mmCIF file of C-alpha atoms in Angstrom:
data_model
loop_
_atom_site.group_PDB
_atom_site.id
_atom_site.type_symbol
_atom_site.label_atom_id
_atom_site.label_comp_id
_atom_site.label_asym_id
_atom_site.label_seq_id
_atom_site.Cartn_x
_atom_site.Cartn_y
_atom_site.Cartn_z
ATOM 1 C CA MET A 939 -126.439 32.536 -84.733
ATOM 2 C CA LEU A 940 -123.260 29.996 -83.465
ATOM 3 C CA ILE A 941 -122.152 27.319 -84.808
ATOM 4 C CA LEU A 942 -120.058 24.560 -82.557
ATOM 5 C CA GLY A 943 -117.901 22.535 -84.217
ATOM 6 C CA GLY A 944 -117.973 19.288 -82.767
ATOM 7 C CA CYS A 945 -114.657 16.985 -80.992
ATOM 8 C CA ALA A 946 -116.156 14.204 -81.407
ATOM 9 C CA SER A 947 -114.053 11.151 -82.520
ATOM 10 C CA THR A 948 -114.946 8.936 -85.403
ATOM 11 C CA SER A 949 -113.955 5.358 -85.605
ATOM 12 C CA ASP A 950 -110.729 5.898 -87.726
ATOM 13 C CA GLU A 951 -109.172 7.615 -85.105
ATOM 14 C CA VAL A 952 -107.208 5.326 -83.137
ATOM 15 C CA THR A 953 -106.130 6.445 -79.484
ATOM 16 C CA PRO A 954 -102.905 4.846 -78.049
ATOM 17 C CA GLU A 955 -102.755 2.913 -74.970
ATOM 18 C CA ARG A 956 -99.863 2.968 -72.942
ATOM 19 C CA SER A 957 -98.386 0.319 -71.197
ATOM 20 C CA ILE A 958 -95.086 -0.616 -70.226
ATOM 21 C CA VAL A 959 -93.311 -3.228 -71.840
ATOM 22 C CA ALA A 960 -92.615 -6.656 -70.134
ATOM 23 C CA ARG A 961 -90.733 -8.731 -72.027
ATOM 24 C CA ILE A 962 -89.630 -9.432 -75.910
ATOM 25 C CA GLY A 963 -90.396 -12.487 -77.754
ATOM 26 C CA ASP A 964 -88.203 -11.866 -80.471
ATOM 27 C CA GLY A 965 -87.339 -9.322 -83.379
ATOM 28 C CA ASP A 966 -90.804 -8.621 -84.036
ATOM 29 C CA THR A 967 -92.703 -9.351 -80.609
ATOM 30 C CA LEU A 968 -93.498 -8.433 -76.886
ATOM 31 C CA ASP A 969 -95.761 -8.310 -74.106
ATOM 32 C CA VAL A 970 -96.689 -5.404 -72.097
ATOM 33 C CA ARG A 971 -97.932 -5.727 -68.550
ATOM 34 C CA GLY A 972 -101.274 -7.021 -67.897
ATOM 35 C CA GLY A 973 -101.262 -9.704 -69.852
ATOM 36 C CA ALA A 974 -100.926 -8.414 -73.347
ATOM 37 C CA ARG A 975 -98.533 -9.959 -76.257
ATOM 38 C CA VAL A 976 -98.281 -7.130 -79.352
ATOM 39 C CA ARG A 977 -96.834 -8.375 -82.546
ATOM 40 C CA LEU A 978 -95.190 -5.275 -84.465
ATOM 41 C CA VAL A 979 -97.909 -4.672 -87.294
ATOM 42 C CA GLN A 980 -96.300 -3.991 -90.747
ATOM 43 C CA ILE A 981 -92.766 -5.967 -90.485
ATOM 44 C CA ASP A 982 -91.669 -8.849 -89.583
ATOM 45 C CA ALA A 983 -88.146 -9.653 -88.110
ATOM 46 C CA PRO A 984 -85.773 -12.976 -88.471
ATOM 47 C CA GLU A 985 -87.235 -15.762 -86.586
ATOM 48 C CA LEU A 986 -85.847 -17.146 -83.084
ATOM 49 C CA GLY A 987 -85.915 -21.188 -82.628
ATOM 50 C CA GLU A 988 -85.750 -21.570 -86.440
ATOM 51 C CA GLY A 989 -81.746 -21.493 -87.472
ATOM 52 C CA GLU A 990 -82.422 -18.054 -89.643
ATOM 53 C CA CYS A 991 -79.804 -15.583 -89.557
ATOM 54 C CA TYR A 992 -79.803 -12.437 -87.189
ATOM 55 C CA ALA A 993 -82.924 -13.822 -85.159
ATOM 56 C CA GLN A 994 -80.914 -13.274 -81.424
ATOM 57 C CA GLY A 995 -79.775 -9.983 -83.499
ATOM 58 C CA ALA A 996 -83.379 -8.611 -83.807
ATOM 59 C CA LYS A 997 -83.971 -9.441 -80.813
ATOM 60 C CA ARG A 998 -81.245 -7.600 -79.338
ATOM 61 C CA GLU A 999 -82.512 -4.664 -81.112
ATOM 62 C CA LEU A 1000 -86.390 -4.629 -79.979
ATOM 63 C CA GLU A 1001 -84.718 -5.362 -76.738
ATOM 64 C CA ARG A 1002 -82.567 -1.563 -76.863
ATOM 65 C CA LEU A 1003 -85.466 0.332 -78.468
ATOM 66 C CA ALA A 1004 -88.473 -1.187 -75.261
ATOM 67 C CA PRO A 1005 -86.378 -2.668 -72.856
ATOM 68 C CA ARG A 1006 -88.112 -3.966 -70.155
ATOM 69 C CA GLY A 1007 -89.967 -1.787 -67.671
ATOM 70 C CA SER A 1008 -90.020 0.979 -70.332
ATOM 71 C CA ARG A 1009 -92.987 2.678 -71.074
ATOM 72 C CA VAL A 1010 -94.605 2.621 -74.683
ATOM 73 C CA GLU A 1011 -96.873 3.612 -76.671
ATOM 74 C CA LEU A 1012 -99.771 1.161 -79.024
ATOM 75 C CA THR A 1013 -101.674 2.148 -81.777
ATOM 76 C CA GLY A 1014 -103.520 -0.005 -84.001
ATOM 77 C CA ASP A 1015 -103.484 1.306 -87.802
ATOM 78 C CA PRO A 1016 -107.936 1.610 -89.018
ATOM 79 C CA GLU A 1017 -106.849 0.268 -91.986
ATOM 80 C CA LEU A 1018 -105.934 -3.500 -91.014
ATOM 81 C CA ASP A 1019 -106.446 -5.945 -88.650
ATOM 82 C CA ASP A 1020 -106.956 -4.844 -85.013
ATOM 83 C CA VAL A 1021 -104.612 -8.499 -84.231
ATOM 84 C CA ASP A 1022 -103.321 -11.646 -85.803
ATOM 85 C CA ARG A 1023 -104.699 -15.587 -86.046
ATOM 86 C CA TYR A 1024 -102.634 -16.194 -82.645
ATOM 87 C CA GLY A 1025 -104.025 -13.461 -80.992
ATOM 88 C CA ARG A 1026 -102.627 -10.870 -80.784
ATOM 89 C CA LEU A 1027 -102.733 -7.143 -81.132
ATOM 90 C CA LEU A 1028 -101.747 -5.697 -84.583
ATOM 91 C CA ARG A 1029 -100.354 -2.352 -83.025
ATOM 92 C CA TYR A 1030 -97.819 0.513 -83.778
ATOM 93 C CA VAL A 1031 -94.992 0.914 -80.457
ATOM 94 C CA GLU A 1032 -93.722 4.006 -79.805
ATOM 95 C CA ARG A 1033 -91.127 5.057 -77.751
ATOM 96 C CA GLU A 1034 -89.929 8.057 -76.186
ATOM 97 C CA GLY A 1035 -90.895 9.976 -80.010
ATOM 98 C CA ALA A 1036 -89.625 7.519 -82.271
ATOM 99 C CA ASN A 1037 -91.940 4.430 -83.924
ATOM 100 C CA VAL A 1038 -90.101 1.555 -83.245
ATOM 101 C CA ASN A 1039 -91.357 -0.467 -85.522
ATOM 102 C CA VAL A 1040 -89.691 2.129 -88.356
ATOM 103 C CA GLU A 1041 -86.652 1.840 -86.631
ATOM 104 C CA LEU A 1042 -86.171 -1.717 -86.193
ATOM 105 C CA VAL A 1043 -86.210 -1.434 -89.855
ATOM 106 C CA ARG A 1044 -84.437 1.208 -90.723
ATOM 107 C CA ARG A 1045 -81.452 -0.986 -88.475
ATOM 108 C CA GLY A 1046 -81.173 -3.360 -90.326
ATOM 109 C CA ALA A 1047 -83.565 -6.010 -87.443
ATOM 110 C CA ALA A 1048 -87.149 -6.202 -89.572
ATOM 111 C CA ALA A 1049 -88.000 -5.593 -93.248
ATOM 112 C CA PRO A 1050 -91.954 -4.319 -94.293
ATOM 113 C CA TYR A 1051 -95.146 -6.739 -94.314
ATOM 114 C CA PHE A 1052 -97.362 -5.671 -96.226
ATOM 115 C CA ARG A 1053 -99.814 -8.980 -95.740
ATOM 116 C CA ARG A 1054 -102.208 -9.402 -98.023
ATOM 117 C CA GLY A 1055 -100.345 -5.936 -100.155
ATOM 118 C CA GLU A 1056 -102.272 -3.887 -97.443
ATOM 119 C CA ARG A 1057 -99.711 -0.174 -96.501
ATOM 120 C CA GLY A 1058 -100.962 0.758 -93.445
ATOM 121 C CA ARG A 1059 -100.520 4.780 -92.629
ATOM 122 C CA TYR A 1060 -97.068 4.693 -92.100
ATOM 123 C CA ALA A 1061 -95.809 2.403 -94.997
ATOM 124 C CA ASP A 1062 -94.441 5.164 -96.430
ATOM 125 C CA ASP A 1063 -91.810 4.962 -93.702
ATOM 126 C CA LEU A 1064 -90.751 1.736 -93.663
ATOM 127 C CA LEU A 1065 -89.508 1.441 -97.417
ATOM 128 C CA ASP A 1066 -87.662 4.211 -96.461
ATOM 129 C CA ALA A 1067 -86.335 2.655 -93.642
ATOM 130 C CA VAL A 1068 -86.313 -0.640 -95.515
ATOM 131 C CA ASP A 1069 -83.781 1.063 -98.622
ATOM 132 C CA GLU A 1070 -81.655 2.997 -95.953
ATOM 133 C CA ALA A 1071 -81.223 -0.291 -94.500
ATOM 134 C CA ARG A 1072 -80.196 -2.662 -97.161
ATOM 135 C CA VAL A 1073 -77.950 0.291 -98.577
ATOM 136 C CA GLY A 1074 -76.230 0.181 -95.643
ATOM 137 C CA HIS A 1075 -75.540 -3.524 -94.507
ATOM 138 C CA ARG A 1076 -76.891 -2.658 -91.490
ATOM 139 C CA GLY A 1077 -78.143 -5.409 -89.009
ATOM 140 C CA MET A 1078 -79.317 -8.691 -91.612
ATOM 141 C CA TRP A 1079 -78.940 -7.406 -94.409
ATOM 142 C CA GLY A 1080 -75.034 -6.574 -94.095
ATOM 143 C CA SER A 1081 -74.891 -10.319 -91.962
ATOM 144 C CA CYS A 1082 -77.524 -12.268 -93.637
ATOM 145 C CA ARG A 1083 -78.352 -13.477 -97.503
ATOM 146 C CA VAL A 1084 -81.808 -11.775 -96.959
ATOM 147 C CA GLU A 1085 -85.395 -12.630 -99.350
ATOM 148 C CA TRP A 1086 -88.085 -10.014 -98.983
ATOM 149 C CA ALA A 1087 -90.505 -8.704 -100.922
ATOM 150 C CA GLU A 1088 -93.132 -6.401 -99.602
ATOM 151 C CA ASP A 1089 -96.190 -8.235 -99.499
ATOM 152 C CA GLY A 1090 -94.573 -11.648 -97.641
ATOM 153 C CA PRO A 1091 -92.504 -12.616 -94.422
ATOM 154 C CA VAL A 1092 -88.790 -11.793 -94.262
ATOM 155 C CA SER A 1093 -86.358 -15.196 -94.448
ATOM 156 C CA THR A 1094 -82.676 -15.090 -93.747
ATOM 157 C CA ARG A 1095 -79.860 -17.482 -94.005
ATOM 158 C CA PRO A 1096 -76.038 -17.182 -92.759
ATOM 159 C CA ARG A 1097 -74.185 -16.391 -95.851
#
């Protein structure tokens, strides 16, 4: 008797979608060719236009990590929402083998944001990265007064 193991995918699996970066909106949002707007899931960066400290720095870091014209892989998290209330895709962004979401946090350009306390597959990596950034006074942690809690957006102001 021959029993074959199946290769069927489960509903929990998410296949990365390859895309090209068209534009960086701010420190945690980008547009890809074809018109989709992507919100980097499980992180929050200081807001542009609201006078937040390090907002421009966060945008520059995302531009460095995922420059316009670069190829990226977008991956959803089956444990989290697929889109936000503005219709943006909620995705992990990977470029050249690096998780851009985690790297932004490691550089101090963003902080973990576990909305409703929900932790996705990279939650531990994000928490390790924020610890590194805080201890190293990187990015906003060295330049700003930062108010942050894991289950809320980050808020920054000048020192």
